Coordinates of C-alpha atoms and ligand atoms in Angstrom, one line a residue:
M26 CA 2.6 20.8 -2.3
L27 CA 0.8 18.4 0.0
S28 CA 3.0 15.4 0.9
G29 CA 2.6 12.6 3.4
V30 CA 0.6 9.6 4.4
I31 CA -3.0 8.6 4.2
E32 CA -4.3 5.8 6.4
G33 CA -6.7 4.9 3.7
F34 CA -6.6 1.1 3.4
Y35 CA -9.1 -1.7 4.1
G36 CA -8.3 -3.9 7.1
R37 CA -7.2 -3.3 10.7
A38 CA -6.6 0.4 11.3
W39 CA -3.4 1.7 13.1
T40 CA -3.5 2.4 16.7
Q41 CA -3.6 5.8 18.2
A42 CA 0.1 5.5 19.2
Q43 CA 1.0 4.3 15.8
R44 CA -0.7 7.3 14.2
I45 CA 1.3 9.6 16.3
E46 CA 4.5 7.8 15.6
M47 CA 3.6 8.0 11.9
M48 CA 3.4 11.7 12.3
D49 CA 7.0 11.7 13.6
W50 CA 8.1 9.7 10.5
I51 CA 6.3 12.0 8.1
A52 CA 7.9 15.1 9.8
A53 CA 11.4 13.4 9.8
A54 CA 10.9 12.6 6.1
G55 CA 10.3 16.3 5.4
M56 CA 6.6 15.8 4.6
N57 CA 3.7 17.8 5.8
T58 CA 0.4 15.9 5.9
F59 CA -1.3 13.0 7.7
I60 CA -4.7 12.0 6.6
Y61 CA -7.0 10.0 8.8
A62 CA -9.2 7.8 6.5
P63 CA -9.1 4.2 7.6
K64 CA -11.9 2.1 6.0
D65 CA -11.9 0.4 9.3
D66 CA -13.5 3.5 11.0
V67 CA -17.1 2.7 10.2
H68 CA -18.0 6.4 11.0
I69 CA -16.2 7.4 7.9
R70 CA -18.3 5.4 5.4
A71 CA -21.2 3.2 6.6
R72 CA -22.1 5.3 9.6
W73 CA -21.2 8.7 8.2
R74 CA -24.6 10.1 9.3
V75 CA -24.0 9.3 12.9
P76 CA -22.0 11.8 15.0
Y77 CA -18.8 10.6 16.5
A78 CA -19.0 9.6 20.2
N79 CA -17.0 11.3 22.8
A80 CA -14.2 8.7 23.2
A81 CA -13.5 8.8 19.4
L82 CA -13.6 12.6 19.5
T83 CA -11.0 12.6 22.3
D84 CA -8.7 10.5 20.1
L85 CA -9.2 12.7 17.2
R86 CA -8.5 15.8 19.3
Q87 CA -5.3 14.2 20.4
L88 CA -4.3 13.7 16.8
V89 CA -5.1 17.4 16.0
A90 CA -2.8 18.3 18.8
A91 CA 0.0 15.9 17.8
A92 CA -0.1 17.1 14.2
R93 CA 0.0 20.7 15.3
Q94 CA 3.1 20.1 17.6
R95 CA 4.9 18.7 14.6
G96 CA 3.8 21.4 12.2
L97 CA 1.7 18.9 10.1
T98 CA -1.6 19.3 8.4
F99 CA -4.1 16.8 9.8
M100 CA -7.0 15.9 7.5
V101 CA -9.9 13.8 8.3
A102 CA -12.0 11.8 5.8
I103 CA -15.7 11.6 5.4
A104 CA -17.1 9.2 2.8
P105 CA -20.9 9.4 2.4
C106 CA -20.7 7.7 -0.9
L107 CA -22.3 4.3 -0.1
D108 CA -25.7 5.7 0.3
V109 CA -26.0 9.5 0.3
T110 CA -28.8 11.1 -1.5
Y111 CA -27.0 14.2 -3.1
S112 CA -30.2 16.1 -3.4
S113 CA -31.4 15.5 0.0
D114 CA -31.5 18.4 2.4
T115 CA -31.5 16.0 5.4
D116 CA -28.4 14.2 4.1
R117 CA -26.6 17.5 3.4
A118 CA -27.4 18.7 6.8
R119 CA -26.0 15.5 8.3
L120 CA -22.8 16.0 6.3
R121 CA -22.6 19.5 7.6
A122 CA -23.1 18.3 11.2
R123 CA -20.2 15.9 10.8
I124 CA -17.9 18.6 9.5
E125 CA -18.9 21.0 12.1
Q126 CA -18.4 18.4 14.9
L127 CA -14.9 17.9 13.7
Q128 CA -14.3 21.5 13.3
D129 CA -15.3 22.0 16.9
I130 CA -12.4 19.8 17.9
G131 CA -10.0 21.7 15.8
V132 CA -9.9 19.8 12.5
R133 CA -9.6 22.2 9.6
D134 CA -8.8 20.1 6.6
F135 CA -10.9 17.4 5.1
V136 CA -11.0 14.8 2.5
L137 CA -14.3 13.7 0.8
L138 CA -14.1 10.3 -0.6
F139 CA -16.2 8.8 -3.3
D140 CA -14.0 5.7 -4.0
D141 CA -15.0 2.1 -4.5
I142 CA -18.7 2.6 -5.3
P143 CA -20.5 2.2 -8.6
N144 CA -20.2 5.2 -11.0
Q145 CA -24.0 5.8 -11.1
L146 CA -26.3 8.6 -10.1
P147 CA -28.7 7.3 -7.5
E148 CA -32.2 7.0 -8.7
A149 CA -33.5 9.6 -6.2
D150 CA -31.0 12.1 -7.6
Q151 CA -31.9 11.6 -11.2
P152 CA -34.5 14.4 -11.4
H153 CA -32.1 16.8 -9.7
F154 CA -28.7 16.4 -11.4
P155 CA -27.8 15.8 -15.1
D156 CA -25.1 13.3 -14.1
F157 CA -23.1 11.7 -11.2
A158 CA -20.2 14.1 -11.4
S159 CA -22.5 17.2 -11.1
A160 CA -24.1 15.7 -7.9
Q161 CA -20.7 14.9 -6.3
A162 CA -19.3 18.3 -7.3
A163 CA -22.3 20.2 -5.8
L164 CA -21.7 18.3 -2.5
A165 CA -17.9 19.0 -2.6
N166 CA -18.4 22.7 -3.3
E167 CA -20.9 23.0 -0.5
T168 CA -18.5 21.4 1.8
L169 CA -15.7 23.7 0.7
R170 CA -17.9 26.7 1.5
L171 CA -18.6 25.4 4.9
I172 CA -14.8 24.9 5.5
R173 CA -14.2 28.4 4.3
S174 CA -17.0 29.9 6.5
N175 CA -15.5 28.3 9.5
G176 CA -12.0 29.6 9.3
G177 CA -10.7 28.0 6.1
G178 CA -8.8 24.9 5.2
E179 CA -8.2 22.4 2.5
L180 CA -10.6 20.0 0.8
V181 CA -9.3 17.1 -1.2
F182 CA -11.9 15.1 -3.2
C183 CA -11.5 11.5 -4.3
P184 CA -13.4 10.8 -7.5
T185 CA -15.2 7.5 -8.1
D186 CA -13.0 7.1 -11.2
Y187 CA -9.7 7.8 -9.5
C188 CA -7.4 6.0 -12.1
A189 CA -7.2 5.7 -15.9
R190 CA -8.2 2.1 -15.7
F191 CA -11.7 3.1 -14.6
T192 CA -12.1 5.3 -17.7
G193 CA -11.3 2.4 -19.9
M194 CA -7.8 4.0 -20.3
D195 CA -9.4 7.0 -22.0
V196 CA -9.0 9.9 -19.6
P197 CA -9.6 12.6 -22.2
G198 CA -12.8 10.8 -23.3
S199 CA -14.2 10.6 -19.7
A200 CA -17.3 12.7 -19.5
Y201 CA -17.3 12.0 -15.7
L202 CA -13.8 13.6 -15.3
R203 CA -14.5 16.4 -17.6
V204 CA -17.7 17.5 -15.8
L205 CA -15.9 17.2 -12.5
G206 CA -13.1 19.5 -13.8
E207 CA -15.7 22.0 -14.9
A208 CA -18.0 21.8 -11.9
L209 CA -15.7 21.5 -8.9
D210 CA -14.6 24.7 -7.3
P211 CA -11.0 25.4 -8.5
A212 CA -9.8 25.3 -4.9
V213 CA -10.9 21.7 -4.4
K214 CA -8.1 19.3 -4.8
V215 CA -8.5 16.0 -6.5
F216 CA -6.9 12.6 -5.8
W217 CA -5.6 10.3 -8.6
T218 CA -3.8 7.0 -8.2
G219 CA -2.3 7.0 -11.7
P220 CA -2.9 4.6 -14.6
E221 CA -4.0 1.9 -12.3
I222 CA -5.2 1.4 -8.7
V223 CA -1.7 0.3 -7.9
S224 CA 0.4 2.0 -10.6
E225 CA 3.7 0.4 -11.7
T226 CA 4.6 3.7 -13.1
I227 CA 3.0 7.1 -13.3
P228 CA 4.3 8.7 -16.4
A229 CA 4.3 12.5 -16.8
P230 CA 2.2 12.6 -20.0
T231 CA -0.6 10.7 -18.2
L232 CA -0.6 13.5 -15.5
R233 CA -0.8 16.2 -18.1
E234 CA -3.8 14.3 -19.4
I235 CA -5.6 14.1 -16.1
G236 CA -4.6 17.6 -15.2
A237 CA -6.2 18.8 -18.4
A238 CA -9.4 16.9 -17.7
L239 CA -9.7 18.0 -14.1
K240 CA -8.4 21.6 -14.9
R241 CA -6.1 21.3 -11.9
K242 CA -3.0 19.3 -11.0
P243 CA -4.1 16.2 -9.2
V244 CA -2.9 15.0 -5.7
I245 CA -1.4 11.6 -6.1
W246 CA -2.9 9.0 -3.9
D247 CA -0.2 6.4 -4.3
N248 CA -1.2 2.8 -3.6
Y249 CA 2.5 1.6 -4.4
H250 CA 3.1 0.3 -0.9
A251 CA -0.5 -0.6 -0.1
N252 CA -0.9 -4.3 0.7
D253 CA -4.6 -4.7 1.8
Y254 CA -5.5 -6.5 -1.4
D255 CA -3.1 -9.4 -1.1
I256 CA -2.7 -11.3 2.1
R257 CA 0.7 -12.7 0.9
K258 CA 2.4 -9.4 0.3
V259 CA 4.0 -6.7 2.3
Y260 CA 6.2 -3.9 0.7
T261 CA 9.1 -2.5 2.6
G262 CA 11.4 -1.4 -0.2
P263 CA 11.9 2.1 -1.5
L264 CA 9.4 4.0 -3.6
D265 CA 10.1 3.3 -7.3
G266 CA 8.6 3.8 -10.8
R267 CA 7.9 7.5 -10.3
G268 CA 10.1 10.1 -12.0
L269 CA 11.0 13.5 -10.7
D270 CA 9.4 15.0 -13.8
I271 CA 6.0 14.4 -12.4
L272 CA 6.6 16.8 -9.4
P273 CA 5.7 20.0 -11.4
L274 CA 2.5 18.3 -12.6
I275 CA 1.0 17.5 -9.3
S276 CA -0.3 19.4 -6.3
G277 CA 0.4 16.6 -3.8
F278 CA 1.8 13.3 -3.2
I279 CA 0.2 11.1 -0.5
T280 CA 1.1 7.5 0.1
N281 CA -1.4 4.9 1.3
P282 CA 1.0 2.3 2.6
N283 CA 0.9 -1.2 4.2
N284 CA -1.6 -2.1 6.9
E285 CA 1.4 -3.3 9.0
F286 CA 2.5 0.0 10.6
E287 CA 6.1 -1.1 11.2
A288 CA 6.6 -2.2 7.6
N289 CA 6.2 1.4 6.5
F290 CA 9.4 3.0 7.7
V291 CA 11.3 2.7 4.3
P292 CA 8.2 3.5 2.2
V293 CA 7.7 6.7 4.2
H294 CA 11.3 7.6 4.4
T295 CA 11.9 7.2 0.6
T296 CA 8.6 8.9 -0.3
G297 CA 9.9 11.9 1.7
S298 CA 13.2 11.7 -0.3
F299 CA 11.3 11.5 -3.6
V300 CA 9.0 14.5 -3.0
S301 CA 11.8 16.6 -1.8
G302 CA 12.8 16.8 -5.4
G303 CA 16.5 16.2 -5.0
N304 CA 18.4 13.6 -6.9
Y305 CA 16.1 10.6 -6.1
D306 CA 17.7 7.3 -6.6
P307 CA 15.8 4.3 -5.1
A308 CA 18.9 2.3 -4.4
H309 CA 20.5 5.1 -2.5
A310 CA 17.2 6.1 -0.8
R311 CA 17.0 2.4 0.4
E312 CA 20.3 2.5 2.1
T313 CA 19.7 5.9 3.8
A314 CA 16.3 4.7 5.1
I315 CA 17.8 1.5 6.4
A316 CA 20.4 3.4 8.4
A317 CA 17.5 5.4 10.0
W318 CA 15.5 2.4 10.6
Q319 CA 18.1 0.2 12.2
P320 CA 17.7 1.3 15.8
R321 CA 14.1 -0.1 15.7
F322 CA 15.7 -3.6 15.3
A323 CA 17.1 -3.8 18.9
L324 CA 17.3 -7.3 20.1
A325 CA 15.4 -8.1 23.3
E326 CA 17.9 -10.1 25.3
T327 CA 21.0 -7.9 24.9
D328 CA 21.8 -4.4 25.6
E329 CA 19.9 -1.7 23.7
N330 CA 22.6 -1.2 21.2
T331 CA 22.6 -4.5 19.6
T332 CA 20.3 -4.7 16.6
L333 CA 19.9 -6.7 13.5
S334 CA 22.7 -5.9 11.1
T335 CA 22.4 -3.4 8.3
E336 CA 22.9 -6.4 5.9
Q337 CA 20.0 -8.3 7.4
I338 CA 17.7 -5.2 7.3
H339 CA 18.8 -4.8 3.6
L340 CA 17.8 -8.4 2.9
L341 CA 14.5 -7.8 4.5
T342 CA 13.8 -4.9 2.2
E343 CA 14.9 -6.9 -0.7
L344 CA 12.7 -9.9 0.2
F345 CA 9.6 -7.7 0.4
D346 CA 10.6 -5.0 -2.0
G347 CA 7.6 -3.6 -3.9
P348 CA 4.5 -4.7 -5.8
F349 CA 6.4 -5.0 -9.1
T350 CA 9.9 -5.8 -8.0
I351 CA 12.0 -8.1 -6.0
G352 CA 15.2 -6.7 -4.6
P353 CA 18.0 -6.8 -7.0
S354 CA 20.3 -9.4 -5.3
V355 CA 17.2 -11.7 -4.6
Q356 CA 16.1 -11.3 -8.3
K357 CA 19.6 -12.4 -9.3
L358 CA 19.1 -15.6 -7.2
I359 CA 15.8 -16.3 -8.8
D360 CA 17.4 -16.0 -12.3
T361 CA 20.1 -18.3 -11.2
A362 CA 17.6 -20.9 -10.0
R363 CA 15.7 -20.6 -13.2
R364 CA 18.9 -21.3 -15.2
M365 CA 19.7 -24.2 -12.9
L366 CA 16.3 -25.8 -13.4
S367 CA 16.3 -25.3 -17.2
V368 CA 17.7 -28.8 -17.7
H369 CA 15.9 -32.0 -16.5
R370 CA 19.1 -33.4 -14.9
P371 CA 21.8 -30.9 -14.4
D372 CA 25.5 -31.9 -14.3
P373 CA 26.6 -31.5 -10.6
A374 CA 30.1 -31.0 -11.7
D375 CA 29.3 -27.9 -13.8
P376 CA 31.0 -24.9 -12.1
A377 CA 27.9 -22.7 -12.8
W378 CA 25.7 -25.3 -11.0
R379 CA 28.1 -25.5 -8.1
E380 CA 28.1 -21.7 -7.8
G381 CA 24.3 -21.4 -8.0
L382 CA 23.9 -24.1 -5.4
A383 CA 26.3 -22.5 -3.0
A384 CA 24.5 -19.2 -3.5
W385 CA 21.1 -20.8 -2.7
R386 CA 22.4 -22.7 0.4
N387 CA 24.0 -19.5 1.5
F388 CA 20.7 -17.6 1.0
K389 CA 18.8 -20.2 2.9
A390 CA 21.2 -19.8 5.9
E391 CA 20.8 -16.0 5.7
I392 CA 17.0 -16.3 5.7
A393 CA 17.2 -18.7 8.7
A394 CA 19.3 -16.2 10.6
L395 CA 17.0 -13.4 9.8
F396 CA 14.0 -15.5 10.9
V397 CA 15.6 -16.3 14.2
G398 CA 16.8 -12.7 14.7
F399 CA 13.2 -11.5 14.1
T400 CA 11.9 -13.7 16.9
E401 CA 14.2 -11.9 19.3
L402 CA 13.3 -8.4 18.5
E403 CA 12.4 -6.2 21.3
N404 CA 9.7 -4.4 19.1
R405 CA 7.0 -7.0 18.9
E406 CA 4.9 -5.0 16.4
L407 CA 8.0 -5.0 14.0
F408 CA 8.2 -8.8 14.5
H409 CA 4.6 -9.4 13.8
A410 CA 4.5 -7.0 10.8
F411 CA 6.9 -9.5 9.0
H412 CA 6.5 -12.8 10.8
P413 CA 3.9 -14.5 8.6
Y414 CA 5.6 -13.4 5.4
L415 CA 9.1 -14.4 6.6
W416 CA 7.8 -17.8 7.6
E417 CA 6.4 -18.4 4.1
I418 CA 9.7 -17.3 2.4
Q419 CA 11.7 -19.5 4.8
E420 CA 9.4 -22.5 3.9
E421 CA 9.6 -22.0 0.2
V422 CA 13.4 -21.3 0.2
T423 CA 13.9 -24.5 2.2
H424 CA 11.8 -26.6 -0.2
L425 CA 13.7 -25.3 -3.3
V426 CA 17.1 -25.8 -1.7
T427 CA 16.0 -29.3 -0.7
Y428 CA 15.1 -30.0 -4.3
L429 CA 18.3 -28.5 -5.6
D430 CA 20.3 -30.7 -3.1
W431 CA 18.4 -33.8 -4.4
L432 CA 19.3 -32.9 -8.0
D433 CA 22.8 -32.5 -6.8
E434 CA 22.9 -36.1 -5.7
G435 CA 22.4 -37.0 -9.4
P436 CA 19.1 -38.9 -9.4
G437 CA 18.1 -41.1 -12.3
A438 CA 16.2 -39.6 -15.2
D439 CA 13.0 -41.4 -14.1
E440 CA 13.4 -40.8 -10.3
E441 CA 10.9 -38.4 -8.7
F442 CA 11.0 -35.9 -5.9
P443 CA 10.0 -36.3 -3.2
G444 CA 10.7 -39.9 -2.7
A445 CA 8.3 -42.0 -0.5
A446 CA 10.5 -41.3 2.5
R447 CA 9.7 -37.5 2.4
I448 CA 6.5 -35.7 3.3
H449 CA 5.4 -34.3 0.0
N450 CA 2.2 -32.3 0.8
F451 CA 4.0 -29.5 2.5
Y452 CA 2.9 -26.8 0.1
R453 CA 0.0 -24.5 1.1
R454 CA -3.5 -25.8 0.7
G455 CA -6.9 -24.5 1.3
L456 CA -9.7 -23.0 -0.8
A457 CA -7.7 -20.3 -2.6
V458 CA -5.2 -22.9 -3.7
E459 CA -7.9 -25.2 -4.9
I460 CA -9.5 -22.4 -7.0
Q461 CA -6.0 -21.4 -8.4
G462 CA -5.6 -25.1 -9.3
L463 CA -8.8 -25.0 -11.5
L464 CA -7.3 -22.5 -13.9
K465 CA -3.6 -22.7 -14.8
R466 CA -1.9 -19.5 -15.6
D467 CA 0.7 -19.2 -18.5
D468 CA 3.9 -17.0 -18.5
Q469 CA 1.9 -13.9 -19.5
G470 CA -0.5 -14.4 -16.6
R471 CA -3.4 -15.5 -18.8
Y472 CA -5.7 -18.2 -17.7
H473 CA -6.4 -21.6 -19.4
H474 CA -8.1 -24.8 -18.5
D475 CA -6.8 -28.2 -19.7
Ligands
GDL9 C1 -8.6 1.2 -3.3 C2 -9.1 2.1 -2.2 C3 -8.0 2.0 -1.0 C4 -7.3 0.8 -0.9 C5 -6.5 0.7 -2.2 C6 -5.6 -0.6 -2.4 C7 -8.3 4.2 -3.4 C8 -8.7 5.5 -3.8 N1 -9.3 3.4 -2.7 O1 -9.3 1.1 -4.2 O2 -8.8 2.2 0.2 O3 -6.4 0.7 0.1 O4 -7.4 0.6 -3.3 O5 -6.3 -1.8 -2.2 O6 -7.2 3.7 -3.7

């Protein structure tokens, strides 16, 4: 089974050194594949017709060698999907030329991506193919033949409808997927992100469904830890929401993680634990990963052996846990604060209030210490990976505790916070906040206007 990482996100790509280090992480996590597919490399998508220049080829050649040294499969993406004419001999020749150029430097395995485009057969192709899926399958099969004729290798194809959401949650009814399943050479593997682009869970029955439509077990392209779609999020907790019962139903599990390279240690480590098929438990996997991650948290001003504490790193992973979860102890604090704020003027003498307030004051102190500790890290990339997010959390926690402290002073029923003496416009502003303010969201996340 393919397992590993795809550098497949939008936004700033990783550096060459980071890619090689990522290969170390993949190998250490017991996985076998690194896929080079940054949307940031314009040669993959917009400029797919233009051959790579020598400097880029030198870098790619270095990645081929680094993967080989570590016993990993190294795959390179090509995504002609923005403007290819599927029936054009010239375009097909250009695709062939790109593949051959990469084969010349030792790349054997490829991914062919058709994601994030309209599901529509281009007009120029309409006389030549009955539908979009047939056109894409023809190009993929031709690419596979080329790969085979030049020594062999894998081809993984990313369909335009790569999750159930894009089929209107009707995978068995999707003509597009059915035609792909029939027309694609059985040796071509196919990516699937699950029910959604970012799937909270990937239930086994949904994989039986897609497996039947595609006539093959899909390769999961997991966007669980991807954060390119939300500038306020980073995910550094363990993989969750995927059961071991899916492993027999897939032919690969590849994660597309955070843009911030350093934030991906626990995601990659725990993805490795998950695919190994043992007794995967996210809580346990988190602790094992933290222990392996800790040496990266060396402090700059002391001897090399001083790092942030395990507890601090644990807190970090809980603050920025996953797209659908906050770490359990932080979630408990949120629940406590919600209870504390459920009455207009709480009784400061109430033991539950006192306990909750102490917990929040303590949390604020822990965050402050973590924030300061981060500024002192030797590894500046690691610092930058979290700094803006930590800053925001520290701000918000401080505001909340300031408010709780004010309530603790027993203000009158008609007193307001903040009083005139306090700066009150400290919350984030800007266009996005203005737009959010136009439409209020209810508890279910539905929008309403007044
Ligand atoms: C996508 C893109 C991917 C991006 C991710 C998360 C796939 C197949 N394609 O739509 O490049 O990083 O969502 O935003 O997932």
